XYZ file of C-alpha atoms in Angstrom:
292
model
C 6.444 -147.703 125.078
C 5.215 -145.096 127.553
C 1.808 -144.985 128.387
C 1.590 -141.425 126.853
C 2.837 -142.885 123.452
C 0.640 -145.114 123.857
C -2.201 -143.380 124.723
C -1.865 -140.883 121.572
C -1.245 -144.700 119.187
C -4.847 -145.795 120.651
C -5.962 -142.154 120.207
C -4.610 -142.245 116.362
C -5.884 -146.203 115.699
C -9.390 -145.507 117.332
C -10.024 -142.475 115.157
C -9.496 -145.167 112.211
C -11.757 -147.595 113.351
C -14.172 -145.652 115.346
C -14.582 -148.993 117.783
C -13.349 -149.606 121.163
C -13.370 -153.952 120.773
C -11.580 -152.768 116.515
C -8.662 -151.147 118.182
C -8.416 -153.503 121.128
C -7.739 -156.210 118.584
C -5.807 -154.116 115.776
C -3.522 -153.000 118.512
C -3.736 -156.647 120.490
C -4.166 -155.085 123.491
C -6.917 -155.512 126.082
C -9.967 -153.302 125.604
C -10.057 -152.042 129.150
C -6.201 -150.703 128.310
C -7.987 -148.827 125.731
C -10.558 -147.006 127.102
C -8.649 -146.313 130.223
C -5.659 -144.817 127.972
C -8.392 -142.689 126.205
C -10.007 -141.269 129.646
C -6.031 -140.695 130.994
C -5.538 -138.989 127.669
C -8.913 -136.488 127.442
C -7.878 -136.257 131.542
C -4.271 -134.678 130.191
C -5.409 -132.853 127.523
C -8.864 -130.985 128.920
C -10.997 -132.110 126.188
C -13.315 -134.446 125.484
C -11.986 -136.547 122.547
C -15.158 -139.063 121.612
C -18.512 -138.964 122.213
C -19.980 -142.377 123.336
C -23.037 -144.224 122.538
C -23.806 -148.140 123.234
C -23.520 -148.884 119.771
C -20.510 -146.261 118.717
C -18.204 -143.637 118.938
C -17.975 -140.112 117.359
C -14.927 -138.327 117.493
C -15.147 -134.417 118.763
C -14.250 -131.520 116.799
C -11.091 -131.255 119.696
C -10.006 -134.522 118.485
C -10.501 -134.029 114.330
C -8.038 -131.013 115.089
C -5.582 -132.918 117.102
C -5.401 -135.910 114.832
C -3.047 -134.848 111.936
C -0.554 -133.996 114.495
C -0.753 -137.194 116.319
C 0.197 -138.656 112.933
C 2.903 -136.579 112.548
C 4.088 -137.623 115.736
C 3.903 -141.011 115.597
C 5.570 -140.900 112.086
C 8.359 -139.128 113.403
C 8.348 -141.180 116.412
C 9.001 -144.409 114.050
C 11.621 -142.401 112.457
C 13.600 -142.197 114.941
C 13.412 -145.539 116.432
C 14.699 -146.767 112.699
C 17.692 -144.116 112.685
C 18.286 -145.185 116.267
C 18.698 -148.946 115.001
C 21.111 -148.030 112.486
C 18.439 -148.132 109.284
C 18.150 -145.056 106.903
C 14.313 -145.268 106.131
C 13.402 -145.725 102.970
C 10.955 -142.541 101.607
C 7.402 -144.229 100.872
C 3.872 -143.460 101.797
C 1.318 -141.377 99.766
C 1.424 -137.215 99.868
C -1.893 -135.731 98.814
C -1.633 -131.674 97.225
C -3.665 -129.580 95.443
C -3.759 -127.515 92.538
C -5.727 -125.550 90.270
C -6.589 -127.197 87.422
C -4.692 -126.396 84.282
C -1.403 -125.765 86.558
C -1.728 -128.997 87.895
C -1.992 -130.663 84.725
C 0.784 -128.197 83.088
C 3.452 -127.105 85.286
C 3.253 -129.708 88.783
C 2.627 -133.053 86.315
C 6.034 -133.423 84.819
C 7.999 -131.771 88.443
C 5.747 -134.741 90.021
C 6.363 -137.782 88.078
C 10.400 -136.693 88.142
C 9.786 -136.587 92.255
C 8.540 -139.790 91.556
C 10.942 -141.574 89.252
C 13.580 -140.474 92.097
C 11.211 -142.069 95.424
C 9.489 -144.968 93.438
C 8.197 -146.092 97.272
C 6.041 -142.488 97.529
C 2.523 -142.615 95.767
C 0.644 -138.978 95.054
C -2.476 -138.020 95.272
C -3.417 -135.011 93.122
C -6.541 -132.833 93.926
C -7.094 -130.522 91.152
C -9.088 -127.345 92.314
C -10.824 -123.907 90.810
C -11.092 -122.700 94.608
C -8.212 -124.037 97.075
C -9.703 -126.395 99.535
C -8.832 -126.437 103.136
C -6.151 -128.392 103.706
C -7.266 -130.080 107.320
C -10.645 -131.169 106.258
C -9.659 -132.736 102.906
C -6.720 -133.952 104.670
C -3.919 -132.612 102.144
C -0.282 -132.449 103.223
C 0.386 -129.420 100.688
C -1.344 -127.015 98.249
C -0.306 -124.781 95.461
C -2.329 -121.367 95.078
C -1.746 -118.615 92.748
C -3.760 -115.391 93.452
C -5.651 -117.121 96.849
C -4.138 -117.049 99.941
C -5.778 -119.881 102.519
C -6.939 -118.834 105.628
C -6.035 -121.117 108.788
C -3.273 -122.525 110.308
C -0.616 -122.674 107.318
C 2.993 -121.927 105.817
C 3.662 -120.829 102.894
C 6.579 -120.584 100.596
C 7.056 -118.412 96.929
C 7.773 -120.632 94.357
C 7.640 -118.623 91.572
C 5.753 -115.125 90.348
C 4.029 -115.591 86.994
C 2.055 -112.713 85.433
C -1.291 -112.351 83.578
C -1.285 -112.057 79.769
C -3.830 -110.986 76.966
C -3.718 -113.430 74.161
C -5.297 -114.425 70.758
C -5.387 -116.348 67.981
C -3.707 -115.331 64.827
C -6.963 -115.680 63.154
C -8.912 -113.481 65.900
C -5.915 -110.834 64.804
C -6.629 -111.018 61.212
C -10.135 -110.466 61.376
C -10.166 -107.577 64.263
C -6.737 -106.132 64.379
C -4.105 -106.414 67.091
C -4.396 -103.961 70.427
C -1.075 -101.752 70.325
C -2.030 -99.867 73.217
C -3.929 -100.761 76.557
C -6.788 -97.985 74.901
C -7.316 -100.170 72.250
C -8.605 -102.868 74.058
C -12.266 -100.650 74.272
C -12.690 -101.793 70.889
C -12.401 -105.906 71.930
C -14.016 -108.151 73.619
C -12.159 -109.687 76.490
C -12.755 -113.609 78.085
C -11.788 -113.363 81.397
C -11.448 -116.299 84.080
C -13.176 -116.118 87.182
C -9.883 -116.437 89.124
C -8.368 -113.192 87.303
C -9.268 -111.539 90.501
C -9.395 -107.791 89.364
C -12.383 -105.462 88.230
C -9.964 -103.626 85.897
C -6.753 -103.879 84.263
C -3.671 -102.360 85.466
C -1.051 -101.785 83.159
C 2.205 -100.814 84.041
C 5.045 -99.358 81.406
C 7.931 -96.804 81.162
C 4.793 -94.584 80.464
C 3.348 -94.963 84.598
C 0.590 -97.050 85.054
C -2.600 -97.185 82.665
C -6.086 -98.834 84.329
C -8.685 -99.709 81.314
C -12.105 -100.977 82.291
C -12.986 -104.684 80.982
C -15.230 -105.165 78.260
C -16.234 -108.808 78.284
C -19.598 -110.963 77.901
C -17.892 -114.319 78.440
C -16.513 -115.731 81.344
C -15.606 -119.191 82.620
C -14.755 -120.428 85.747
C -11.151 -122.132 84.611
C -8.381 -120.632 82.733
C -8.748 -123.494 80.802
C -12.025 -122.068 79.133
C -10.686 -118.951 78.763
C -7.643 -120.223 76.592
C -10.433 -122.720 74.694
C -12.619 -119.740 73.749
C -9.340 -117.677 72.275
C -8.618 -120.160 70.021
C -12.989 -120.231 69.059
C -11.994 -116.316 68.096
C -14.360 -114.788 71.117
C -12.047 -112.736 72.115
C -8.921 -111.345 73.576
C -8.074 -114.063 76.370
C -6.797 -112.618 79.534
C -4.579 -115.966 81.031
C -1.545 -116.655 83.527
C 1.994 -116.310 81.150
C 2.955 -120.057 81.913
C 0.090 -121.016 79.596
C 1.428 -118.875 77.269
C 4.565 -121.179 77.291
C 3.109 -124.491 77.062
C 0.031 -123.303 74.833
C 1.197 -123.253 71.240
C 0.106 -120.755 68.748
C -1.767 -118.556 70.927
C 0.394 -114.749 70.557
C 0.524 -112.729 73.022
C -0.520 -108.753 72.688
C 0.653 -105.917 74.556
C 3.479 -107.185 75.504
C 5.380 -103.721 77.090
C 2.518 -103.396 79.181
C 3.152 -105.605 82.313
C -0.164 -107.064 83.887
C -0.553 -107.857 87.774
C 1.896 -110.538 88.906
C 0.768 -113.969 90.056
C 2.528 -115.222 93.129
C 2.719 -119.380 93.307
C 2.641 -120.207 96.757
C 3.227 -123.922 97.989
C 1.019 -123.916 101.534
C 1.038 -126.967 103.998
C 0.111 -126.916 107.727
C 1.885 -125.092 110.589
C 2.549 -128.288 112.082
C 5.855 -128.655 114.427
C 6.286 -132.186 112.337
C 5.848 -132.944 109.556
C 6.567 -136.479 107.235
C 9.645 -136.280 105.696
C 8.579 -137.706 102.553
C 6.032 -134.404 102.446
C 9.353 -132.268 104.024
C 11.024 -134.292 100.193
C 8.881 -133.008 97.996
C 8.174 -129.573 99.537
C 12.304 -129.362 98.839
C 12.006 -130.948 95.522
C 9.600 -128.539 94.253
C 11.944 -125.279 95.637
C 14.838 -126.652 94.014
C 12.807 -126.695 90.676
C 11.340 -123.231 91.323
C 12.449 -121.908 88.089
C 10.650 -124.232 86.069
C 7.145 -123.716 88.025
């Protein structure tokens, strides 16, 4: 191994065990070799990696950015020793993504545990989400955003454009009437999610565009609630059309009046490598693009 490599393996094992004497024995190497690869390594790069004490070490913020790349590295580094020795390496590991809630439990569940019929070695981690987290401090390899777009460092690919919808029950329809044009909705109330990120709704028909203010006096911060509340008759629900699908009974109103689209984004870092299990199922979920 060259002393670079194995500078950045001490570099990647150390930030695990945040000990000097830890590594030295994980790694079975003397612990002078690792604190002289760590000073020939913040000597390279120009920063200081650790901060050190006589009882421990703190990693800088120079070396919580660098450290999911020097995984990557070293992952693809073992990759290509095993393709080198004539193996195919077997996908396993664990891939952690997040979602917003009720898409994650809708639309990613069943595309996830097909991924993971096909690569029973890979493990998932789901984090389900109202507001999409940063990927680099809750150390995700991928997340799926509809209307937010994360700031940072990222990719991003289109998976699929949903639209809002304005549902209700068939009971709520009886009682108040059904909307037959975007003007009628002054006369309902409307639930509205705190993700629908609009002040108004635009409407858009063979007629040109229509932009009616929203009357509402209940909100909730999940599509989830909104849907719930529909089917309590409190309303007109305003919802993404893939809930629509999978939701039952709930009818949809106004339906020649198109809403504001919903782009699905899949987002992972802008890393040079990344694991090809992750590099999998970031292809897995394209292919099934349709579906989600």
């Amino acid at each position: 191994m060259s002393d670079r490599l194995q500078a950045y393996e001490i570099f990647a094992e150390l930030m695990e065990r945040k000990s000097f004497s830890d590594t030295s024995r994980a790694l079975r190497i003397p612990q002078a070799t690792v604190s002289k690869q760590v000073v020939s390594l913040e000597q390279a790069l120009g920063v200081q990696l650790f901060i050190r004490s006589t009882r421990r070490i703190n990693p800088t913020a120079e070396a919580e950015a660098l450290i999911p790349h020097v995984r990557h590295m070293l992952d693809a580094r073992n990759e290509v020793l095993r393709v080198a020795h004539g193996e195919l390496p077997k996908l396993s590991g664990n891939i952690r993504i997040a979602a917003p809630h009720s898409y994650g439990r809708r639309v990613l569940l069943p595309q996830l545990v097909d991924f993971m019929d096909q690569y029973p070695d890979i493990s998932v981690e789901v984090a389900l989400h109202t507001t999409p987290p940063d990927l680099l401090d809750h150390k995700l390899d991928l997340a799926i955003s509809g209307a937010t777009i994360l700031d940072g460092p990222y990719r991003q690919r289109l998976l699929n454009t949903h639209r809002w919808v304005i549902v209700g029950s068939p009971e709520y329809f009886e009682r108040h009437g059904r909307p037959a044009l975007p003007t009628d909705l002054e006369d309902h109330w409307l639930i509205v999610p705190e993700v629908f990120p609009f002040d108004m709704l635009k409407f858009d028909s063979e007629f040109g565009q229509q932009s009616i203010a929203i009357r509402s006096r209940l909100t909730g911060n999940d599509v989830d609630f909104a849907e719930g509340a529909a089917w309590q008759n409190a309303g007109l629900a305003i919802l993404p059309d893939w809930m629509l699908e999978r939701s039952g009974a709930l009818e949809q109103v106004l339906e020649e009046y198109a809403l504001e689209p919903i782009p699905i984004r899949l987002i992972f870092p802008d890393a040079k490598i990344i694991p090809r299990r992750v590099r999998t199922l970031i292809e897995f979920l394209l292919a099934r693009a349709g579906r989600m």
